[in-house]
PDB file of C-alpha atoms in Angstrom:
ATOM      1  CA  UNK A 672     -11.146 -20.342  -3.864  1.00 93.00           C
ATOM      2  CA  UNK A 673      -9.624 -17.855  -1.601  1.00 96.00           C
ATOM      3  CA  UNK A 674     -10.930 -14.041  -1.753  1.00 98.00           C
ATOM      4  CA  UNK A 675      -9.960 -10.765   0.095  1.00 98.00           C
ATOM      5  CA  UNK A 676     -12.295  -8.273   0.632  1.00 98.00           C
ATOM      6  CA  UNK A 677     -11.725  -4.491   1.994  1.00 98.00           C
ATOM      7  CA  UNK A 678     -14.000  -2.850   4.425  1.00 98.00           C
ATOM      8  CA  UNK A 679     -13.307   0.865   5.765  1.00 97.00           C
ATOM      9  CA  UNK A 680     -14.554   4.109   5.541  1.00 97.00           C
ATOM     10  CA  UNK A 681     -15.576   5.586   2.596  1.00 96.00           C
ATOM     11  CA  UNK A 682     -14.703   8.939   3.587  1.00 98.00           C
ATOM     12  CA  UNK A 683     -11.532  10.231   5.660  1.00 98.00           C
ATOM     13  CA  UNK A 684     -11.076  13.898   6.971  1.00 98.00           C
ATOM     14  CA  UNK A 685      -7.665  15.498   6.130  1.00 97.00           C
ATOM     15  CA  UNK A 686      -4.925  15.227   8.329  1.00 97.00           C
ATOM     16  CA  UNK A 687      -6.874  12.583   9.854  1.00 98.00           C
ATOM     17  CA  UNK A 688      -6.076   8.806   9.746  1.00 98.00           C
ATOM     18  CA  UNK A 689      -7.407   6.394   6.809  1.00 98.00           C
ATOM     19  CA  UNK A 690      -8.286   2.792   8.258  1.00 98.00           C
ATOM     20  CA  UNK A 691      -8.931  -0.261   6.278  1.00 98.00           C
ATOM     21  CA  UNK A 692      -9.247  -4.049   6.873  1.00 98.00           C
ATOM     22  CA  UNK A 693      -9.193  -6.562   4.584  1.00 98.00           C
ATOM     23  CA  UNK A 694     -10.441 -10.212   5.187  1.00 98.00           C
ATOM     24  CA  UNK A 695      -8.865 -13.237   3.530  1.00 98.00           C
ATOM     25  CA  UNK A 696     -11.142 -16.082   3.046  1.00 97.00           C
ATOM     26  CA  UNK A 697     -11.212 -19.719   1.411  1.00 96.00           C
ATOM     27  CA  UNK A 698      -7.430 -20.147   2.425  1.00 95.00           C
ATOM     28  CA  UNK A 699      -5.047 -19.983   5.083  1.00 95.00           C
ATOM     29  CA  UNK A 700      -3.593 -15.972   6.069  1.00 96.00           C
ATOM     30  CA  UNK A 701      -0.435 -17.847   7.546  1.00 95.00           C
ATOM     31  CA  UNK A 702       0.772 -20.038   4.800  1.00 92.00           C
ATOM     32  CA  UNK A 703       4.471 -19.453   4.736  1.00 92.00           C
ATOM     33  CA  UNK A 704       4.253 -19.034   0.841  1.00 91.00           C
ATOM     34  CA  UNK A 705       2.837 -15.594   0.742  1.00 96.00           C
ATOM     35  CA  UNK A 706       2.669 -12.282   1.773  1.00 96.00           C
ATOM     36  CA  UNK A 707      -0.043  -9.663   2.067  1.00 98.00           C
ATOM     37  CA  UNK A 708       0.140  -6.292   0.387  1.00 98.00           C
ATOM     38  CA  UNK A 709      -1.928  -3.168  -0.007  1.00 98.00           C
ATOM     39  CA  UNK A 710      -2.071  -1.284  -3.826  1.00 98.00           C
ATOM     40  CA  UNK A 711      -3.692   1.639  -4.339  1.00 98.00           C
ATOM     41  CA  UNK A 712      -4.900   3.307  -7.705  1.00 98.00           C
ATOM     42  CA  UNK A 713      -6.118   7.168  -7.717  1.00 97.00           C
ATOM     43  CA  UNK A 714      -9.137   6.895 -10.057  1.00 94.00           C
ATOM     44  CA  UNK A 715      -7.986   6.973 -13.751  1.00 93.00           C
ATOM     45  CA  UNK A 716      -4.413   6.713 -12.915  1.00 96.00           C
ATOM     46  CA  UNK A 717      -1.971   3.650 -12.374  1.00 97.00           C
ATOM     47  CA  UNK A 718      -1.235   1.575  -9.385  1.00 98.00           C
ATOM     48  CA  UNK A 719       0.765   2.114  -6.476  1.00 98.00           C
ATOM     49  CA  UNK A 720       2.273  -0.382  -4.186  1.00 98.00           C
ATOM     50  CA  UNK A 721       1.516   0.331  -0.769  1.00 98.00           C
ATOM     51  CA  UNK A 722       3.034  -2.262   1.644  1.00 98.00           C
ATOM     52  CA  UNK A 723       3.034  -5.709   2.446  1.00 97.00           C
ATOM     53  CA  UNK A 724       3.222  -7.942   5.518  1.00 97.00           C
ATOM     54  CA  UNK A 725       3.929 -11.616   6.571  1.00 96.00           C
ATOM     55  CA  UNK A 726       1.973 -13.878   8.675  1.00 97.00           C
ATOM     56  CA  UNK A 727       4.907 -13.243  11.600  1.00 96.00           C
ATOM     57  CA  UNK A 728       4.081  -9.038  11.119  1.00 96.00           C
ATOM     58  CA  UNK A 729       7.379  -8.699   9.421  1.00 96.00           C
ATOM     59  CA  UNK A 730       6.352  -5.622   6.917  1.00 97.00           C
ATOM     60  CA  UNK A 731       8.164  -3.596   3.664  1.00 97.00           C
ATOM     61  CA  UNK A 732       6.782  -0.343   2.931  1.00 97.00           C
ATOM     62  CA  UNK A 733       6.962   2.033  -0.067  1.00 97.00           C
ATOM     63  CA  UNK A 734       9.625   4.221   0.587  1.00 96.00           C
ATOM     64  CA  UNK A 735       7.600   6.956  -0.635  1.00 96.00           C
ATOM     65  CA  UNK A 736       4.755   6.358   1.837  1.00 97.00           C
ATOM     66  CA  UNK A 737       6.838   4.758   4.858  1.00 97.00           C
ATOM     67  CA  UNK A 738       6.546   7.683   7.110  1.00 97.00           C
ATOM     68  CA  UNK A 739       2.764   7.474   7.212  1.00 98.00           C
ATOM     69  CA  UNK A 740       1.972   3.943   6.628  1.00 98.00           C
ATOM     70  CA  UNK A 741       1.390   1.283   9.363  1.00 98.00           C
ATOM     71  CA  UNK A 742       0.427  -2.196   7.806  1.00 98.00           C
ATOM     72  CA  UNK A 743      -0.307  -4.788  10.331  1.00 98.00           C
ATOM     73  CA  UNK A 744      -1.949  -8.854  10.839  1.00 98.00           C
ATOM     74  CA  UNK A 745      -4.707 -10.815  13.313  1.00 97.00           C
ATOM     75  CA  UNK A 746      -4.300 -14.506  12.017  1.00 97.00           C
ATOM     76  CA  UNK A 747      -6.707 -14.977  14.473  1.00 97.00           C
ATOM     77  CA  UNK A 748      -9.268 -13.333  12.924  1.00 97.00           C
ATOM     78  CA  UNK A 749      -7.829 -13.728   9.338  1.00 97.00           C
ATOM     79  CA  UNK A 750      -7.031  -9.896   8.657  1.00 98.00           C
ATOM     80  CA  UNK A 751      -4.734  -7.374   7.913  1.00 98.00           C
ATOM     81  CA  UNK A 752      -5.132  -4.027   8.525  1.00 98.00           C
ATOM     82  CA  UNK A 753      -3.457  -0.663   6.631  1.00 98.00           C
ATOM     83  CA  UNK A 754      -3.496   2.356   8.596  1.00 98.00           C
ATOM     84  CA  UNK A 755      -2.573   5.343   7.131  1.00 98.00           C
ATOM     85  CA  UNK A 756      -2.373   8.817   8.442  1.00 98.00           C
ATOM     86  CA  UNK A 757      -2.205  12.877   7.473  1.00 98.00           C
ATOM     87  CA  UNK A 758      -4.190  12.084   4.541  1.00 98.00           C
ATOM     88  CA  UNK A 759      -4.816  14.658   2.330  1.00 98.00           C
ATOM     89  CA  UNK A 760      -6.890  14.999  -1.075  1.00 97.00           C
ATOM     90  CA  UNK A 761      -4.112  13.491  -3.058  1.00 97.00           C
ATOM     91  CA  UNK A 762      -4.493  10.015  -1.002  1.00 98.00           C
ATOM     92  CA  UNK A 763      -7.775   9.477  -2.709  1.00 98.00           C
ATOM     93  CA  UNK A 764      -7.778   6.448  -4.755  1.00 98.00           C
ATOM     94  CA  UNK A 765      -9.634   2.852  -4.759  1.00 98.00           C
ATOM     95  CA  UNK A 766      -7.125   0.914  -2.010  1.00 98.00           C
ATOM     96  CA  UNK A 767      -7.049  -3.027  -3.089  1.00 98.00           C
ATOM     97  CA  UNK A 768      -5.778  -5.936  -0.762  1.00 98.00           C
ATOM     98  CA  UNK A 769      -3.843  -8.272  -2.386  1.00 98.00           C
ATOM     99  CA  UNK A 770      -2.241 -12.078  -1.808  1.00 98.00           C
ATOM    100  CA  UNK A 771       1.862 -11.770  -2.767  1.00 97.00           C
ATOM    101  CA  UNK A 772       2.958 -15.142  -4.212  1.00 94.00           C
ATOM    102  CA  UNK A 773       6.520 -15.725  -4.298  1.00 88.00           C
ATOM    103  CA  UNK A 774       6.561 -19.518  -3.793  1.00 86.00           C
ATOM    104  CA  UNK A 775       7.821 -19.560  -7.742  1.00 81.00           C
ATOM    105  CA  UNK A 776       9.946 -17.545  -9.225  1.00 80.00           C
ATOM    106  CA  UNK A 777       9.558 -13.502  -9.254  1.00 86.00           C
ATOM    107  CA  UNK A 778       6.852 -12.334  -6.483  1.00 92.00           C
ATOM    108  CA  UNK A 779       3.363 -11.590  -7.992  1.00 96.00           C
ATOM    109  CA  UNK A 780       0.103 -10.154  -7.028  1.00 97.00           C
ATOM    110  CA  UNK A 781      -1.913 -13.248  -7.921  1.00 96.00           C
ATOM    111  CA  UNK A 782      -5.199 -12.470  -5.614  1.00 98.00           C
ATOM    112  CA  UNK A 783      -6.803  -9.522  -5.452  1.00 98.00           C
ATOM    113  CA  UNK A 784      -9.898  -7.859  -3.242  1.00 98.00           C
ATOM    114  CA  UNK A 785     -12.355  -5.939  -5.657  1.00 98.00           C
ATOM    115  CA  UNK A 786     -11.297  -2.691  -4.164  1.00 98.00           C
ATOM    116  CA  UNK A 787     -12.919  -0.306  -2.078  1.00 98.00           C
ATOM    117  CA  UNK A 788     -12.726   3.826  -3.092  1.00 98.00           C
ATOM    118  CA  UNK A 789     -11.365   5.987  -0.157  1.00 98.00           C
ATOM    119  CA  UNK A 790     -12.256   9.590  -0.214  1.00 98.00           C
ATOM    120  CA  UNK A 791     -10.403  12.213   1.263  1.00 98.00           C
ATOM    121  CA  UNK A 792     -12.534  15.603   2.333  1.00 97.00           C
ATOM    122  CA  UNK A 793     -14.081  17.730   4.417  1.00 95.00           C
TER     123      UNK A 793
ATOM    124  CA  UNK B 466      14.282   3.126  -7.374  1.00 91.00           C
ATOM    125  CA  UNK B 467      13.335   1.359 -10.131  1.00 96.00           C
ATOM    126  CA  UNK B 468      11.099   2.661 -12.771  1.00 97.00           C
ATOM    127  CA  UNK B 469       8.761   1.002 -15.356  1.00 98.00           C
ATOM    128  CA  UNK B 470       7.553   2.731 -18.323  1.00 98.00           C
ATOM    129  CA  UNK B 471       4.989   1.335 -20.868  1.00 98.00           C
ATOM    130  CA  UNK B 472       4.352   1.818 -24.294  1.00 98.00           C
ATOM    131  CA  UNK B 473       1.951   3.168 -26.223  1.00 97.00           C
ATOM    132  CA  UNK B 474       0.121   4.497 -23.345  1.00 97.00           C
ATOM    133  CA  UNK B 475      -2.881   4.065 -25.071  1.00 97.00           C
ATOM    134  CA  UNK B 476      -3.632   1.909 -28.131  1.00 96.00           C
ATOM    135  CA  UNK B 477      -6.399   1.834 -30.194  1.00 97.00           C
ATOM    136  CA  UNK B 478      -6.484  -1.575 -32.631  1.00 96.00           C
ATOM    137  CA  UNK B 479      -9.521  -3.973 -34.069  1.00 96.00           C
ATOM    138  CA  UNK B 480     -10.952  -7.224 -33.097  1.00 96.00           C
ATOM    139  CA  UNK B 481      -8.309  -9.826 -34.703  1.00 96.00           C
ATOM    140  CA  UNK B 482      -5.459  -7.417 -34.705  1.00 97.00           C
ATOM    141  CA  UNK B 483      -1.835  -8.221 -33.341  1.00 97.00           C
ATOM    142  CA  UNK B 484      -0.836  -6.114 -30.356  1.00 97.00           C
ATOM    143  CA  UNK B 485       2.283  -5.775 -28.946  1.00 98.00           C
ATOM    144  CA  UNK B 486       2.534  -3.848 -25.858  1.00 98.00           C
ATOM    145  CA  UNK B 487       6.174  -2.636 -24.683  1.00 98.00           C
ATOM    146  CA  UNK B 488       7.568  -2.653 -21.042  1.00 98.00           C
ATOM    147  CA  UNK B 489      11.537  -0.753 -19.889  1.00 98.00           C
ATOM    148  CA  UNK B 490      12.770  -1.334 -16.886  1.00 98.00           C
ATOM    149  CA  UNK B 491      14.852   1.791 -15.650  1.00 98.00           C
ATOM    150  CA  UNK B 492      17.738  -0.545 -15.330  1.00 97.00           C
ATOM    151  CA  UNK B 493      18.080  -4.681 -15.644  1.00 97.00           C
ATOM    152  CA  UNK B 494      15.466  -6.622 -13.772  1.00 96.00           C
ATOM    153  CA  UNK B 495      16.072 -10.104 -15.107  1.00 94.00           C
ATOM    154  CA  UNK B 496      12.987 -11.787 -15.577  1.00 94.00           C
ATOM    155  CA  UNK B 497      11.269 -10.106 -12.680  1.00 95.00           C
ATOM    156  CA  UNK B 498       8.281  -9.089 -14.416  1.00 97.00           C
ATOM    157  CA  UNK B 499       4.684  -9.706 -14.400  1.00 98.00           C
ATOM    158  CA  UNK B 500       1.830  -8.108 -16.483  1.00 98.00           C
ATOM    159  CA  UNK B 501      -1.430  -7.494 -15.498  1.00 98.00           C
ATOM    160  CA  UNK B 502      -5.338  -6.778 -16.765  1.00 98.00           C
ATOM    161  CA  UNK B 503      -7.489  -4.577 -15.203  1.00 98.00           C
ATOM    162  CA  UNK B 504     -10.947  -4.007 -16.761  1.00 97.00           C
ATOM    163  CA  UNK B 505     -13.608  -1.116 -16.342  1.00 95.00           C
ATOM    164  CA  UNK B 506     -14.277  -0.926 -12.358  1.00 95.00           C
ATOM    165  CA  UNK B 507     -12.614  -4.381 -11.717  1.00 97.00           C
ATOM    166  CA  UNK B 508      -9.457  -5.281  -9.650  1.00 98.00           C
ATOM    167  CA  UNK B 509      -6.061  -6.105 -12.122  1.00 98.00           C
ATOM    168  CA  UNK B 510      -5.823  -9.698 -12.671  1.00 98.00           C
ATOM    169  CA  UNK B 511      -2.817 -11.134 -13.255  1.00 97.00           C
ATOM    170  CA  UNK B 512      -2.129 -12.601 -16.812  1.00 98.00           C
ATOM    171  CA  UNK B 513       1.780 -13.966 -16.906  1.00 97.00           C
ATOM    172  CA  UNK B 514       4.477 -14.480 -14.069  1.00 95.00           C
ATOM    173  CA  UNK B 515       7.662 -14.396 -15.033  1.00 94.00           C
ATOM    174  CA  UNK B 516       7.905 -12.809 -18.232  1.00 96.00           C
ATOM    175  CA  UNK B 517       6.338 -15.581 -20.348  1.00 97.00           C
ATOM    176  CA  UNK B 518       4.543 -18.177 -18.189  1.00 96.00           C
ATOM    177  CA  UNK B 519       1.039 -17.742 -18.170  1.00 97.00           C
ATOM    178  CA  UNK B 520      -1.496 -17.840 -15.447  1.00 96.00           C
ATOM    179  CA  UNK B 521      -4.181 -20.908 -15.764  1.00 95.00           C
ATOM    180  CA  UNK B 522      -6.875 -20.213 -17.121  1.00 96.00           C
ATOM    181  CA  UNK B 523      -5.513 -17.643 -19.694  1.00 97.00           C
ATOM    182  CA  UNK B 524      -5.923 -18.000 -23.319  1.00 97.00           C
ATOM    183  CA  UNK B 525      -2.929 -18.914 -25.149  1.00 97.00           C
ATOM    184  CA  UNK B 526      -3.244 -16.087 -27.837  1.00 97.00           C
ATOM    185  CA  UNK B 527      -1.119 -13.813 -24.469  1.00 98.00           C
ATOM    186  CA  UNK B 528       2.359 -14.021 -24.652  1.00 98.00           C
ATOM    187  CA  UNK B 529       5.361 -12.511 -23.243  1.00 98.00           C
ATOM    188  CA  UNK B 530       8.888 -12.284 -24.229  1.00 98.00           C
ATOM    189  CA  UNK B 531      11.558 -10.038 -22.757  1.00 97.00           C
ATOM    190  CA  UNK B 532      14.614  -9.964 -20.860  1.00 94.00           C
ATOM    191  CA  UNK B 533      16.851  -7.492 -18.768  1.00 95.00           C
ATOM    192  CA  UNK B 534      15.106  -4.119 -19.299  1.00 97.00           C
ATOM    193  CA  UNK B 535      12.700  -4.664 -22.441  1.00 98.00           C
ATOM    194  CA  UNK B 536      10.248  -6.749 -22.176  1.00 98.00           C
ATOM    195  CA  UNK B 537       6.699  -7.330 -24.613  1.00 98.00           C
ATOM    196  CA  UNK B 538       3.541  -8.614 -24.027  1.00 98.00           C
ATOM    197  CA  UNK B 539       1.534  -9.801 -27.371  1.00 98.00           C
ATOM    198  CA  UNK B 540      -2.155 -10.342 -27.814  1.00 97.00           C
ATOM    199  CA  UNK B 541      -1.836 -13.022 -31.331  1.00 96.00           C
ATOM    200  CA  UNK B 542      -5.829 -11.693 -31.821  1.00 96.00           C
ATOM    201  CA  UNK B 543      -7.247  -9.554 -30.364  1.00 96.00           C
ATOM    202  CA  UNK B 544     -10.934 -10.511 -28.895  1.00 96.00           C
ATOM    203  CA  UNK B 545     -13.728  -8.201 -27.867  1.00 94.00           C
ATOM    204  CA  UNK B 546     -12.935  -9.140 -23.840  1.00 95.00           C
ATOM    205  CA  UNK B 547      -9.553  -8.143 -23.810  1.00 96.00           C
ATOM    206  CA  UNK B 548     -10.054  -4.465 -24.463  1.00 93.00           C
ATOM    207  CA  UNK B 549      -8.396  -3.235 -21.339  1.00 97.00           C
ATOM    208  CA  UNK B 550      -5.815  -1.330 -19.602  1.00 98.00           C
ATOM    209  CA  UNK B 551      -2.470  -3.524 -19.066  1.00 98.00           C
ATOM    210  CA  UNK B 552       0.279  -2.905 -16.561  1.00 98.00           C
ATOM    211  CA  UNK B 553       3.840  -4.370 -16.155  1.00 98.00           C
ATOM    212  CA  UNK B 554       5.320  -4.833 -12.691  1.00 98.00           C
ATOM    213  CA  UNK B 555       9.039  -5.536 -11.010  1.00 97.00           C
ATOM    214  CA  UNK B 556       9.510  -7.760  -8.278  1.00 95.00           C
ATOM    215  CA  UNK B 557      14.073  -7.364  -9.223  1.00 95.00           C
ATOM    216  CA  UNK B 558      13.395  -4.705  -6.147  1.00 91.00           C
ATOM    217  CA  UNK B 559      11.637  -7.473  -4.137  1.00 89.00           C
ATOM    218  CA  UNK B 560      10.499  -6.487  -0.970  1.00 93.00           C
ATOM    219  CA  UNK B 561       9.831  -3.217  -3.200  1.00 95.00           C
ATOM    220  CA  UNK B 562       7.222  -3.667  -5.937  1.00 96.00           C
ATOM    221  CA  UNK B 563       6.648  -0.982  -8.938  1.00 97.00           C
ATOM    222  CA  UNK B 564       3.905  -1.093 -11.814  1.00 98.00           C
ATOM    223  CA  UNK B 565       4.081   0.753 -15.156  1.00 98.00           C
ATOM    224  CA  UNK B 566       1.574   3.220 -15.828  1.00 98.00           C
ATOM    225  CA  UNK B 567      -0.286   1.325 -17.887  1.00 98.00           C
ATOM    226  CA  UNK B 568      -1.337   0.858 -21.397  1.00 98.00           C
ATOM    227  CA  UNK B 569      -5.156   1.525 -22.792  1.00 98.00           C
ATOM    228  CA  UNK B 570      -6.142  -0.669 -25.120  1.00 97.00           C
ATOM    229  CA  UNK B 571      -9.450   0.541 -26.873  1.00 95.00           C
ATOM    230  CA  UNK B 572     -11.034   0.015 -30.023  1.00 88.00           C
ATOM    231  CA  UNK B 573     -11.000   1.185 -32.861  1.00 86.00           C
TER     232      UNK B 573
END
């Protein structure tokens, strides 16, 4: 059964940079069938696609967040990281990993870590 | 950019009820659309791919119907578990992904 799971701070400065990792398990991080995204989801409010990234490092970003997002891969060490930086208050929000199918038909967020909550203050 | 907007945004209905929750695309995404469940402090799940074809595992009383830019997802019965919030997504923009905001499903 594969599983993701975040790890990062809990708490990021503003203006400073918010790291996270997330580990795939049970299943391979360089199947050519998928991608790897990021979502995040400011507590009580709806989610936001982040990024996503391919085995090879090829990577789409939300417009909206492109300037200060860096999403990259270690297949090595079956991770991929999302880096992102000036962070203020409003960047606060539970940040989920997430497998992209689209082996069949539309793409789809069919895997998901549980989430990890990112604070942002001083 | 394309933009999804749900409806209600929150729902209140009874144990055995028919729900329909509503989905419109901002313009015509096919049948590039997926619909989640996220529970109380858990990560979304997804329920159906594709408009209508359902994930394994999910109970057939889920549906989903819908093309272009209106699309539905039914619960036939509603059962205590599925009180929820859903969300629609677009994968038409594909390598750009957007989700509704969601629909609260609580009861009555």
């Amino acid at each position: 059964q594969l599983q993701l799971q975040e790890s990062g701070p809990g708490l990021v400065k503003p203006s400073e940079t918010l790291s996270l990792t997330c580990t795939v398990s049970g299943g391979s991080i360089s199947s050519t069938s998928y991608y790897w995204g990021w979502i995040r989801q400011p507590l009580g409010k709806g989610l936001e696609w982040i990024g996503s990234i391919y085995y090879s490092g090829s990577t789409h970003y939300n417009p909206s967040l492109k300037s200060r997002v860096t999403i990259s891969v270690d297949t090595s060490k079956s991770q991929f990281s999302l880096k992102l930086s000036s962070v203020t208050a409003a960047d606060t929000a539970v940040y989920y990993c997430a497998r992209l199918d689209y082996s069949y038909g539309p793409t789809s967020f069919d895997y998901w870590g549980q989430g990890t909550l990112v604070t942002v203050s001083s | 950019d394309i933009q999804m907007t749900q409806s209600p945004s929150s729902l209140s209905a009874s144990v055995g009820d028919r729900v329909i929750i509503t989905c419109r695309a901002s313009q015509t995404i096919s049948t590039s659309l997926n619909w989640y469940q996220q529970k109380r402090g858990k990560a979304p799940k997804l329920l159906i791919h594709a408009v209508s074809s359902l994930q394994s595992g999910v109970p057939s009383r889920f549906s989903g119907s819908g093309s272009g830019t209106d699309f539905t997802l039914t619960i036939s019965s509603l059962q205590p578990e599925d009180f929820a919030t859903y969300y629609c997504q677009q994968s038409y923009s594909t390598p750009i992904y957007t989700f509704g905001q969601g629909t609260k499903l609580e009861i009555k």
